[in-house]
C-alpha atoms as one frame of an Amber mdcrd trajectory, in Angstrom:
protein
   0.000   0.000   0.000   1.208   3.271  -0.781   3.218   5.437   2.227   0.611
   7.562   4.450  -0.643  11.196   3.027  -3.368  11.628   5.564  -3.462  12.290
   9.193  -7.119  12.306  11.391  -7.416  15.988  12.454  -8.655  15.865  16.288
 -11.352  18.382  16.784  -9.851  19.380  20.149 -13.511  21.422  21.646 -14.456
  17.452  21.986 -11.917  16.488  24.123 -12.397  17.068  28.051  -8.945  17.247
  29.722 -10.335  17.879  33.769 -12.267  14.310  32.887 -11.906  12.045  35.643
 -13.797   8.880  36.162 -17.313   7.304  35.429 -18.981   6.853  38.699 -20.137
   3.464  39.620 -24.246   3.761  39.565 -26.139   1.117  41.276 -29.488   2.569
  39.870 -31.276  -0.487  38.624 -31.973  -1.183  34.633 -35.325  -2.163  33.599
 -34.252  -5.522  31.647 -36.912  -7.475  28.921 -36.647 -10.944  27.614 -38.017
 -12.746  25.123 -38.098 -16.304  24.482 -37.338 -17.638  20.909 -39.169 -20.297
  19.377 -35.974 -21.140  17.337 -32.683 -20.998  17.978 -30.692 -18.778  16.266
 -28.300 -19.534  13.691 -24.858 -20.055  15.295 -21.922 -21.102  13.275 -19.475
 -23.563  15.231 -16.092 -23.308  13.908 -14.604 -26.296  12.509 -10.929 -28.045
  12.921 -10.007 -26.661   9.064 -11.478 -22.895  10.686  -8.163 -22.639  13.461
  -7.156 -19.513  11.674  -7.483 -16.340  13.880  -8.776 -14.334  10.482 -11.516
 -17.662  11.083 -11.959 -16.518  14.448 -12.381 -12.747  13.729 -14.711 -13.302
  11.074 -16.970 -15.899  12.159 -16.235 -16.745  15.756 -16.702 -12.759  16.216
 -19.661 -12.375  14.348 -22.587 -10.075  15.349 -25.493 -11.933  14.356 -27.886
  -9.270  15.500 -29.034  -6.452  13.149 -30.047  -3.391  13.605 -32.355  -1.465
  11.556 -31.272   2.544  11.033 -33.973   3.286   9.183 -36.349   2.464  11.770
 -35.878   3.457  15.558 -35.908   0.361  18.158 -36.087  -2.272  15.209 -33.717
  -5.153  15.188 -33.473  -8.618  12.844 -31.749 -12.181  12.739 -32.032 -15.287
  11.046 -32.573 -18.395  12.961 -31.709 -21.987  12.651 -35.050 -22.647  10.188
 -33.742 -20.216   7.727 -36.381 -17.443   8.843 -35.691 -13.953   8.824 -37.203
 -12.190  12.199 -38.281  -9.087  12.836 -39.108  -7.316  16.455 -39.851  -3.598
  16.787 -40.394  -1.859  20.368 -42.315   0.732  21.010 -43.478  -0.153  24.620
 -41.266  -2.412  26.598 -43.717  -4.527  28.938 -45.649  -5.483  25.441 -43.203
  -6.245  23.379 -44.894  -9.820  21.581 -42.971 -12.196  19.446 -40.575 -11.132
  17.211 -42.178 -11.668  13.424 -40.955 -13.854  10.627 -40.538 -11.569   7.305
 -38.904 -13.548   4.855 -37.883 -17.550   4.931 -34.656 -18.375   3.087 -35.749
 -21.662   0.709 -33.958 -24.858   0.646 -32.233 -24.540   4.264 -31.444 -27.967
   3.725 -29.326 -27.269   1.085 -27.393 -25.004   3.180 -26.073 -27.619   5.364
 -23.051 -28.916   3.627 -19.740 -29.161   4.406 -18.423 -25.103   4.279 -21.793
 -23.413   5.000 -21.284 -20.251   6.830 -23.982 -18.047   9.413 -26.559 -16.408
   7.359 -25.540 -13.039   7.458 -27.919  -9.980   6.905 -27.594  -6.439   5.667
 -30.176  -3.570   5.030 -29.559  -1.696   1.887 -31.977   0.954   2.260 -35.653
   1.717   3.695 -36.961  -0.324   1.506 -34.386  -2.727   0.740 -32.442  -5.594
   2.282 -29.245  -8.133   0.957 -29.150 -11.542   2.380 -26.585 -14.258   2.321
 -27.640 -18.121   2.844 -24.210 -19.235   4.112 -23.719 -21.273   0.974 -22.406
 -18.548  -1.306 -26.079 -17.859  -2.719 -27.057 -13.900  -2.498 -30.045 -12.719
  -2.273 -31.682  -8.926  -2.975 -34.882  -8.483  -1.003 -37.303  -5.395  -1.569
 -38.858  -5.600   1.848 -41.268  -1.979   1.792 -41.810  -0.452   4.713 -40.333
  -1.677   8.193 -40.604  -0.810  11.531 -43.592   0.677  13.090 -45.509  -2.918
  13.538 -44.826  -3.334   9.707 -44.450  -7.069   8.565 -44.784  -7.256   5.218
 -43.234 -10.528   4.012 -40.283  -9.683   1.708 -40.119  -9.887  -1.805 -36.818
 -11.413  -3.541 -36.126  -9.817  -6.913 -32.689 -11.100  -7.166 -30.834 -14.749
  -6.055 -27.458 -16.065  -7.431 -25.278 -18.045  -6.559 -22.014 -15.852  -6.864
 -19.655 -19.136  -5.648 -17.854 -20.162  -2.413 -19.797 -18.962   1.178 -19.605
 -15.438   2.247 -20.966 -13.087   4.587 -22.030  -9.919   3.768 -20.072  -6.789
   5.278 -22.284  -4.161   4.122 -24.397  -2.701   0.881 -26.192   0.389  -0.367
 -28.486   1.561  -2.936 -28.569   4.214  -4.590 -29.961   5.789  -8.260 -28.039
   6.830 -11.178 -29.247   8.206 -14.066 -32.981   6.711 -13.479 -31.348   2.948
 -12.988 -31.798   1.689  -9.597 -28.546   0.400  -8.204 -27.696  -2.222  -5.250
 -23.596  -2.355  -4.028 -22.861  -5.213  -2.224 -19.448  -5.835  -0.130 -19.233
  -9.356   1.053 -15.935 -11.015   2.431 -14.830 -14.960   2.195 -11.432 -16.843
   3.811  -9.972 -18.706   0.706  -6.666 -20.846   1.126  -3.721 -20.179  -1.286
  -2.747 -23.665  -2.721   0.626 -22.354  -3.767   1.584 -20.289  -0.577   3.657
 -21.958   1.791   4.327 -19.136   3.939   2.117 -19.013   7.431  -1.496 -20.711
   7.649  -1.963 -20.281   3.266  -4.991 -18.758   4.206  -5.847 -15.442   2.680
  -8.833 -12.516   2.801 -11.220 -12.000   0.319 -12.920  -9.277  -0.505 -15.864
  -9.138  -3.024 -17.167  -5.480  -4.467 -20.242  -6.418  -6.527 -22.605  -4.331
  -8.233 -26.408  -5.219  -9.109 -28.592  -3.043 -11.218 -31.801  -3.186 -12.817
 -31.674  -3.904 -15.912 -35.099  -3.942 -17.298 -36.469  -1.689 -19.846 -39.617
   0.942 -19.719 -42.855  -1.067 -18.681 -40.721  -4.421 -17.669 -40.932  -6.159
 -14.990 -38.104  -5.562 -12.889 -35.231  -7.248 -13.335 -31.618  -7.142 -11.386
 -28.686  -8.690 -12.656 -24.882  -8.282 -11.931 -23.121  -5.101 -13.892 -19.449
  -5.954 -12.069 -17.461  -7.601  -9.859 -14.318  -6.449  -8.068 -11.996  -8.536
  -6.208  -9.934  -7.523  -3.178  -6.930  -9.595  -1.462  -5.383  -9.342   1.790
  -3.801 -10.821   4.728  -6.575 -10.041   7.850  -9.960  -9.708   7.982 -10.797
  -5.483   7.778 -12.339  -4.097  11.087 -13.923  -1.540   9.334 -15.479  -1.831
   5.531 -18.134  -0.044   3.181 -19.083   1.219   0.142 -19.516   4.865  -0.378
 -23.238   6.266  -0.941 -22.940   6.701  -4.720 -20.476   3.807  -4.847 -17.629
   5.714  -6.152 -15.043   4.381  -3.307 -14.901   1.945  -0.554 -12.821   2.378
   2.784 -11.230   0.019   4.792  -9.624  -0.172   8.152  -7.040  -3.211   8.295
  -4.209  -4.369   9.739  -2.525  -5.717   6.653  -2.904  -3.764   3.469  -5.554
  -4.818   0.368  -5.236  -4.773  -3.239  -7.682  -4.863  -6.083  -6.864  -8.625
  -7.621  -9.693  -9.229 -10.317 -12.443  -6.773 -12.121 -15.473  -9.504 -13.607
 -12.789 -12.300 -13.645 -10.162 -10.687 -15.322  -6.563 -10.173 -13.586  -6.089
  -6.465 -12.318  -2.530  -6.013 -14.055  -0.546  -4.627 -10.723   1.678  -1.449
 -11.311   5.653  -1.667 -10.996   6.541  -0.883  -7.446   7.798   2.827  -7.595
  11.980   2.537  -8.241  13.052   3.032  -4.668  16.560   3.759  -3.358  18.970
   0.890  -3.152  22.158   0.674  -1.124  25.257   0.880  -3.006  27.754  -1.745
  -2.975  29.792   1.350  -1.837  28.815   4.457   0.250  28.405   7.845  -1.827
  31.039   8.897   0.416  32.955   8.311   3.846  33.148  11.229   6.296  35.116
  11.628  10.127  35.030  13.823  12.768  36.673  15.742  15.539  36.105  18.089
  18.365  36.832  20.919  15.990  35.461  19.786  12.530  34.275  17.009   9.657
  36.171  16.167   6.833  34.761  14.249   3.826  35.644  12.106   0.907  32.723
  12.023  -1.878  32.962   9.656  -4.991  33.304  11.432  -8.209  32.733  10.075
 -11.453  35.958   9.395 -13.593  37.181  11.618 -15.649  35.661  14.772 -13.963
  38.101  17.819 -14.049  37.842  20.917 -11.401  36.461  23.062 -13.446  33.006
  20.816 -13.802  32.229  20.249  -9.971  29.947  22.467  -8.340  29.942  23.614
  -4.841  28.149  25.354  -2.781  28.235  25.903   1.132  26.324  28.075   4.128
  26.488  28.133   7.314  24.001  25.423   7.269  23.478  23.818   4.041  25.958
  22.207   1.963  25.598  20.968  -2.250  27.935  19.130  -3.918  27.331  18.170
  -7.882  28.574  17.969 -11.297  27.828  20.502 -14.203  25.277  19.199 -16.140
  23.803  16.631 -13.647  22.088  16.046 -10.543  23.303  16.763  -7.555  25.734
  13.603  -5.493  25.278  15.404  -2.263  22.870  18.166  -1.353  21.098  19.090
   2.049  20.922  20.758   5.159  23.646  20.278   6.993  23.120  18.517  11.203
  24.609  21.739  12.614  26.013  25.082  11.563  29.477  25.552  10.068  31.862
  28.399   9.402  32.312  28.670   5.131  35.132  30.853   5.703  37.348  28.400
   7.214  36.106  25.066   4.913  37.642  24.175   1.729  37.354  21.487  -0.813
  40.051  19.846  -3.411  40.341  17.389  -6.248  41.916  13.750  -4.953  43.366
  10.966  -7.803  40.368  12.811  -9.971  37.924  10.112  -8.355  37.543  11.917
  -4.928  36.598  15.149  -3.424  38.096  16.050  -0.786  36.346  18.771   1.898
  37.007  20.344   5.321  34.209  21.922   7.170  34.950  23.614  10.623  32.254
  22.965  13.645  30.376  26.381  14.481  30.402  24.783  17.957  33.343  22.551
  18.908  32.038  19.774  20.971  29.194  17.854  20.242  29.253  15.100  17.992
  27.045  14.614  14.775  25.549  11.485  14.537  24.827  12.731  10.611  26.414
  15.219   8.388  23.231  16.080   6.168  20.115  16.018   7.547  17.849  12.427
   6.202  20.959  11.264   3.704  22.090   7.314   4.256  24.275   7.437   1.631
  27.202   8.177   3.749  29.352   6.044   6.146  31.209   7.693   9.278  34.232
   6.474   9.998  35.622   6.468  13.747  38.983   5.790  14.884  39.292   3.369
  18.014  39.803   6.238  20.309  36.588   8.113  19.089  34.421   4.879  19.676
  35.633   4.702  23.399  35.405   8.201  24.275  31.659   7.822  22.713  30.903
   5.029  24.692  31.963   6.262  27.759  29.895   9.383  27.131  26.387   6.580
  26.848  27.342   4.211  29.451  25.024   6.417  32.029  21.483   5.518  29.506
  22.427   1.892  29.164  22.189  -1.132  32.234  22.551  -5.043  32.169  19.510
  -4.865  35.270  15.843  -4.451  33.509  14.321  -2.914  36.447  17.772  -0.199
  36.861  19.317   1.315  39.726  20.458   4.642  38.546  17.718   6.770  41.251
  16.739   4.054  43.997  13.416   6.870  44.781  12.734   7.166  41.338  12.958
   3.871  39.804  12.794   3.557  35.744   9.239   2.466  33.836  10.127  -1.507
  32.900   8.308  -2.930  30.302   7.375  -6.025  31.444   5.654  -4.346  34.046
   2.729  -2.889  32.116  -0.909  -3.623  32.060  -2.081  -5.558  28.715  -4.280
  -2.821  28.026  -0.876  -0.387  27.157  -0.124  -2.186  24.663  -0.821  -2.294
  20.901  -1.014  -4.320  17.811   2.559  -3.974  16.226   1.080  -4.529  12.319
   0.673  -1.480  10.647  -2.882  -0.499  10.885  -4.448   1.678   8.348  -7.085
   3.483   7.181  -7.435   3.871   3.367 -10.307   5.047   0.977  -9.855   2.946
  -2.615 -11.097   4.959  -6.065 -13.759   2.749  -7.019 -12.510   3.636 -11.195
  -8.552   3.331 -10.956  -8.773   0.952  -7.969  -5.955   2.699  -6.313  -5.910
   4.006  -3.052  -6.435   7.819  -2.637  -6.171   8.475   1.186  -4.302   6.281
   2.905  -4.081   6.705   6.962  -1.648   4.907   9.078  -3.423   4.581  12.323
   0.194   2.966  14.198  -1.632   2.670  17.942  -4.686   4.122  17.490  -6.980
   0.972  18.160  -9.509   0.152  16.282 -12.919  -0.486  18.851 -15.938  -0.305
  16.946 -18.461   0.692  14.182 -21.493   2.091  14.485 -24.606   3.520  12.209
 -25.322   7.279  13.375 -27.491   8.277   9.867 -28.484   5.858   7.797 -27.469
   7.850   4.403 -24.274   8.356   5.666 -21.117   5.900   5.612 -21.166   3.932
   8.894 -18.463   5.394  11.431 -15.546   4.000  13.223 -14.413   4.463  16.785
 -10.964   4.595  17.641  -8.889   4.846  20.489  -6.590   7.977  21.231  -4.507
   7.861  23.587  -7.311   6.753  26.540  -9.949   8.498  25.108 -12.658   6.846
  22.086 -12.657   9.177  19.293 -15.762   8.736  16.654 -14.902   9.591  13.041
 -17.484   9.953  10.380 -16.162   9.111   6.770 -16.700  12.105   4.366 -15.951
  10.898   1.026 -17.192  13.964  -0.665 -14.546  16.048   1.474 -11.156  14.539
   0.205  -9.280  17.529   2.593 -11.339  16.157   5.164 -12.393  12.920   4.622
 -12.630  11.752   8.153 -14.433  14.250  10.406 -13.859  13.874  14.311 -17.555
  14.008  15.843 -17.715  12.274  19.337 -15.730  11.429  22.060 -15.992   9.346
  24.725 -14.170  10.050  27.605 -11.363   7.714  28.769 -13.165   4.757  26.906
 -10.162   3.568  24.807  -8.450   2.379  28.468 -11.990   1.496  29.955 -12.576
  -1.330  27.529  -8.778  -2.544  26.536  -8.831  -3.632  30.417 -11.759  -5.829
  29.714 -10.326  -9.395  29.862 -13.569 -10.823  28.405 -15.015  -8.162  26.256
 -17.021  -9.719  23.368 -18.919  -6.563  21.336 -18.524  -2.827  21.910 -20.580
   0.218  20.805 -22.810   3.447  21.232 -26.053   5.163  21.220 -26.533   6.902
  17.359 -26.754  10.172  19.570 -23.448   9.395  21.910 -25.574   9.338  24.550
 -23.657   6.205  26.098 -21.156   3.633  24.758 -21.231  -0.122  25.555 -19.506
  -3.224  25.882 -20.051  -6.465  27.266 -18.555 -10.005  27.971 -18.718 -13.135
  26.287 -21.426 -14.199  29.410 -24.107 -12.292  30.720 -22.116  -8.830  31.896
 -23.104  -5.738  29.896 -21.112  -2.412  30.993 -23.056   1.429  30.181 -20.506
   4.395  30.550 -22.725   7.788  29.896 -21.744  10.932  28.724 -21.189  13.784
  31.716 -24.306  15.277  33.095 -24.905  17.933  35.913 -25.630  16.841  38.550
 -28.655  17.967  41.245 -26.317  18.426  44.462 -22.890  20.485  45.152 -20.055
  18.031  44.778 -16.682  18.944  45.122 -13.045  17.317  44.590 -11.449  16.161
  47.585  -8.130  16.229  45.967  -8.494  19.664  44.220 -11.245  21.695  46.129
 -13.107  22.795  43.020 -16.854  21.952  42.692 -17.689  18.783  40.426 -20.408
  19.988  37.739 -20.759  17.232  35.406 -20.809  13.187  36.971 -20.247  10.516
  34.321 -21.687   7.519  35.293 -21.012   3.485  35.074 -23.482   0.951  35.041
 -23.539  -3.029  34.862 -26.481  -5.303  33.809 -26.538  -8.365  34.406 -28.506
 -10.985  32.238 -30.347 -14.226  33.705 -28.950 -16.363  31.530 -25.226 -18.076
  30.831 -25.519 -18.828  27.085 -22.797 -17.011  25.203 -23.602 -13.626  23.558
 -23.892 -13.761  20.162 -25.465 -10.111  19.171 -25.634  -6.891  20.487 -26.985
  -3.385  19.503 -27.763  -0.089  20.667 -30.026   2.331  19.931 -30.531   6.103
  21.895 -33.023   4.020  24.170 -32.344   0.452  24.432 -29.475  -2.119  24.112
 -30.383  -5.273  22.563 -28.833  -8.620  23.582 -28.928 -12.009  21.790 -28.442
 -15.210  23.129 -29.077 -18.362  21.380 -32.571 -18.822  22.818 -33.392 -15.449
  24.468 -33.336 -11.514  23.387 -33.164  -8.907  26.430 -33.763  -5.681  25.632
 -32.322  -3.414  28.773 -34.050   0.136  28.496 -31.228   2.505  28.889 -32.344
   5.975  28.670 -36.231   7.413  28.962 -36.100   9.697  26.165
């Protein structure tokens, strides 16, 4: 992937620097439950699946869905193949949650490398659905929500080839033709790799339109396919509005393999610099000043080199051509008392006096490698004897017995991060190239969450200990990652959470949320005043704002296998049960 050009600008009126802790609130939350009459649809890993890209895909799966469009209304498939539906509007009637489309031939589905049935909801009126089997299906579905249980209506199925699950999809129009992007993702193993587990990502861009003419029936049918490869399964991934782009968020980079079946011919790598089998030239140094020997080309007389010197710049070059040496110069110099001569007409010779005798340059221009410093015996000691004070055989160091040194190995788990190089990057969805390409180094990825349904999903990452939400702007390529929540000390909060299954927020950033693999669900809240005078026992001042903590705890020990949140409720799936926990009274 191409070197980073883009940096996330932090919109610093959202940070709170005085924050200090959420508040442990033992408040009681009103918690709902509702019995399935199937279970749902849980996909067991297999012996073949020991990958952790398996794990992260499918063991990791969210198999809850939550509809944007419609406030308080979530979805899954269950073990029968049935699509369900279940919107609340008052919590102690809440009913049955309603089937709204049956996937046909379930028994088909059960062979050897079926996958979950995974779920995604195009638009208001629209819905994609994969079987598990590799089948997709496009579902118009009319109005949801709001007691609404229309069955759905499939106007597109195809089997598009091995299983998948679906990441995300859109619709949109262009030009009067009603369009449908789909973005589904497969683990594939590399018959000629040898390297590692030979298991690879795949990523599939594909693009349904309707293709039927004035007063036809409708009729969809596949206008292209693009192909995406990569080493780890993407924590973040979607298709742009219009479907002009797609960003991703992964920790290994991707690249555009196959457009409808035909090899993407890759670019040469750009011609980077090599190491010589000899440095450009050799340099030494004293107390009082540098001298250098640069390698000329043969045959070049006096008369044709070209130098030029400052106090702190130096450029050394041949008439004609580029320059061999040219740059700024680690500290300042005296031209007056520097010269330069010819040597065996292969060599130039120059003498540079320090501006301040002394210190010693670990470079002589500023960013050039092309250079190799040369140190007599006596130099090497006297610079080793200078270090000896930052360096000690003893991890945990003696040098201040009061003050004693930060040792690794004695930090929490949660200071740490991923050492890949994680990145953000938004692909052109014509050239297939990369435009913006973020490299996110230790800002942890935590989660993604729907905050307006015609906008690109957002993701929340961690800075430094706060959660930072970013909201992709596509049509902003100065800005195309906009800073618009923050959740206060979050990003430390939930890397100390040993068991921590799913993470996310309220659409209005009300609260964030997390909970375990079993039963525990944690709710930190924003800040809010507070009725009584508080003050800080530590700093005297009054206490305004309280941010408050608050644990659920569900009656059952199934594992978790969804969980959503909307300004109101969180929803909670088990394999048998879904609690709804009422969260705010708005």
């Amino acid at each position: 992937m191409a070197a980073s050009n883009y940096s996330l600008k932090v919109n610093r009126d959202l940070l709170d620097p005085n924050f200090e802790s959420y508040k442990l609130s033992l408040d009681p939350l009103p918690t709902y439950k509702v019995e399935l009459d199937a279970a749902v649809e849980e996909l067991k890993l297999k012996d073949d699946q020991y990958t952790l890209e398996h794990m992260r895909a499918f063991g990791m799966f969210n198999y809850l869905h939550l509809d944007y469009w419609y406030e308080d209304s979530i979805l899954f498939v269950d073990c029968k193949g049935r699509v369900l539906s279940l919107s609340v509007t008052l919590d102690t009637a809440m009913g049955k949650p309603k089937e709204v489309y049956c996937v046909p031939a379930v028994v088909s589905r059960q062979h050897e490398d079926h996958l979950c049935a995974s779920l995604s909801l195009t638009s208001a009126t629209w819905a994609a659905l994969s079987d598990g089997s590799g089948r997709l299906y496009l579902l118009r579905t009319g109005k949801r929500g709001d007691g609404a249980h229309t069955k759905w209506e499939p106007l597109f199925s195809e089997d598009i080839g091995d299983p998948f699950i679906l990441l995300h999809s859109i619709s949109h129009v262009q030009a009067g033709v009603h369009i449908m992007e789909v973005l589904l993702l497969r683990i594939q193993k590399d018959s000629e790799e040898s390297k590692g587990s030979g298991y690879f990502v795949c990523l599939e861009w594909i693009t349904v339109q309707n293709s039927a003419g004035p007063g036809q029936e409708k009729r969809y049918e596949v206008r292209k396919r693009r192909v995406l490869r990569g080493k780890s399964v993407p924590h973040y991934a979607a298709v742009e509005p219009q479907g002009k782009g797609l960003m991703l968020a992964s920790e290994k980079p991707f690249v555009f393999t196959h457009v409808d079946g035909r090899p993407v011919v890759q670019p040469d790598p750009e011609p980077m610099e090599v190491d010589k089998a000899e440095p450009l030239y050799f340099w030494q140094q004293t107390e009082e000043g540098i001298t250098i020997s640069i390698r000329m080309p043969k045959g070049v007389s006096k008369e044709k080199v070209e130098f030029e010197l400052s106090a702190d710049k130096l450029r050394v070059g041949v008439a004609g051509f580029p320059s061999l040496l040219e740059g700024q110069l680690f500290a300042p110099v005296d031209p007056t008392a520097c010269t330069w001569s010819m040597k065996n007409d292969s060599s130039l010779q120059v003498t540079l006096q320090k501006l301040s005798e002394g210190p010693v340059w670990p470079e002589l221009v500023v960013g050039n490698r092309r250079g190799e410093l040369l140190m007599s015996e006596e130099q090497a000691a006297l610079l080793h004897e200078r270090l000896t004070h930052l360096t000690s055989d003893d991890l945990s160091g003696t040098l201040d017995e009061d003050k004693p040194p930060c040792n690794s190995q004695e930090l929490e788990d949660c200071d740490g991060f991923p050492e890949d190089s994680f990145s953000l990057a938004h692909f052109d969805g014509d050239s297939l190239k990369p435009t913006q390409v973020v490299n996110l180094g230790s800002h942890q990825y935590l989660f993604t969450v729907d905050v307006e349904p015609s906008e690109m999903p957002c993701l929340c990452l961690r800075h430094d200990v706060d959660a930072l939400v970013w909201q992709p702007r596509p049509e902003q390529p100065r800005n195309m990652w906009e800073h618009i929540a923050t959740f206060n000390a979050l990003g430390y909060v939930q890397a100390s959470k040993q068991d921590k299954k799913f993470s996310t927020c309220a659409p209005n950033f009300s609260y964030a949320s997390l909970c375990e693999c079993i039963r525990r669900t944690f709710i930190y809240r924003q800040p809010s005043p507070v009725e009584t005078v508080l003050f800080n026992r530590k700093q005297g001042r009054q206490v305004g704002e309280v941010a408050k903590q608050q644990v659920a705890s569900l009656d059952s020990d199934k594992p978790i296998l969804g969980f959503r949140a909307t300004n109101e409720r969180l929803f909670i799936l088990t394999s048998s049960t879904l609690f709804v926990v009422k969260v705010n009274n708005n």
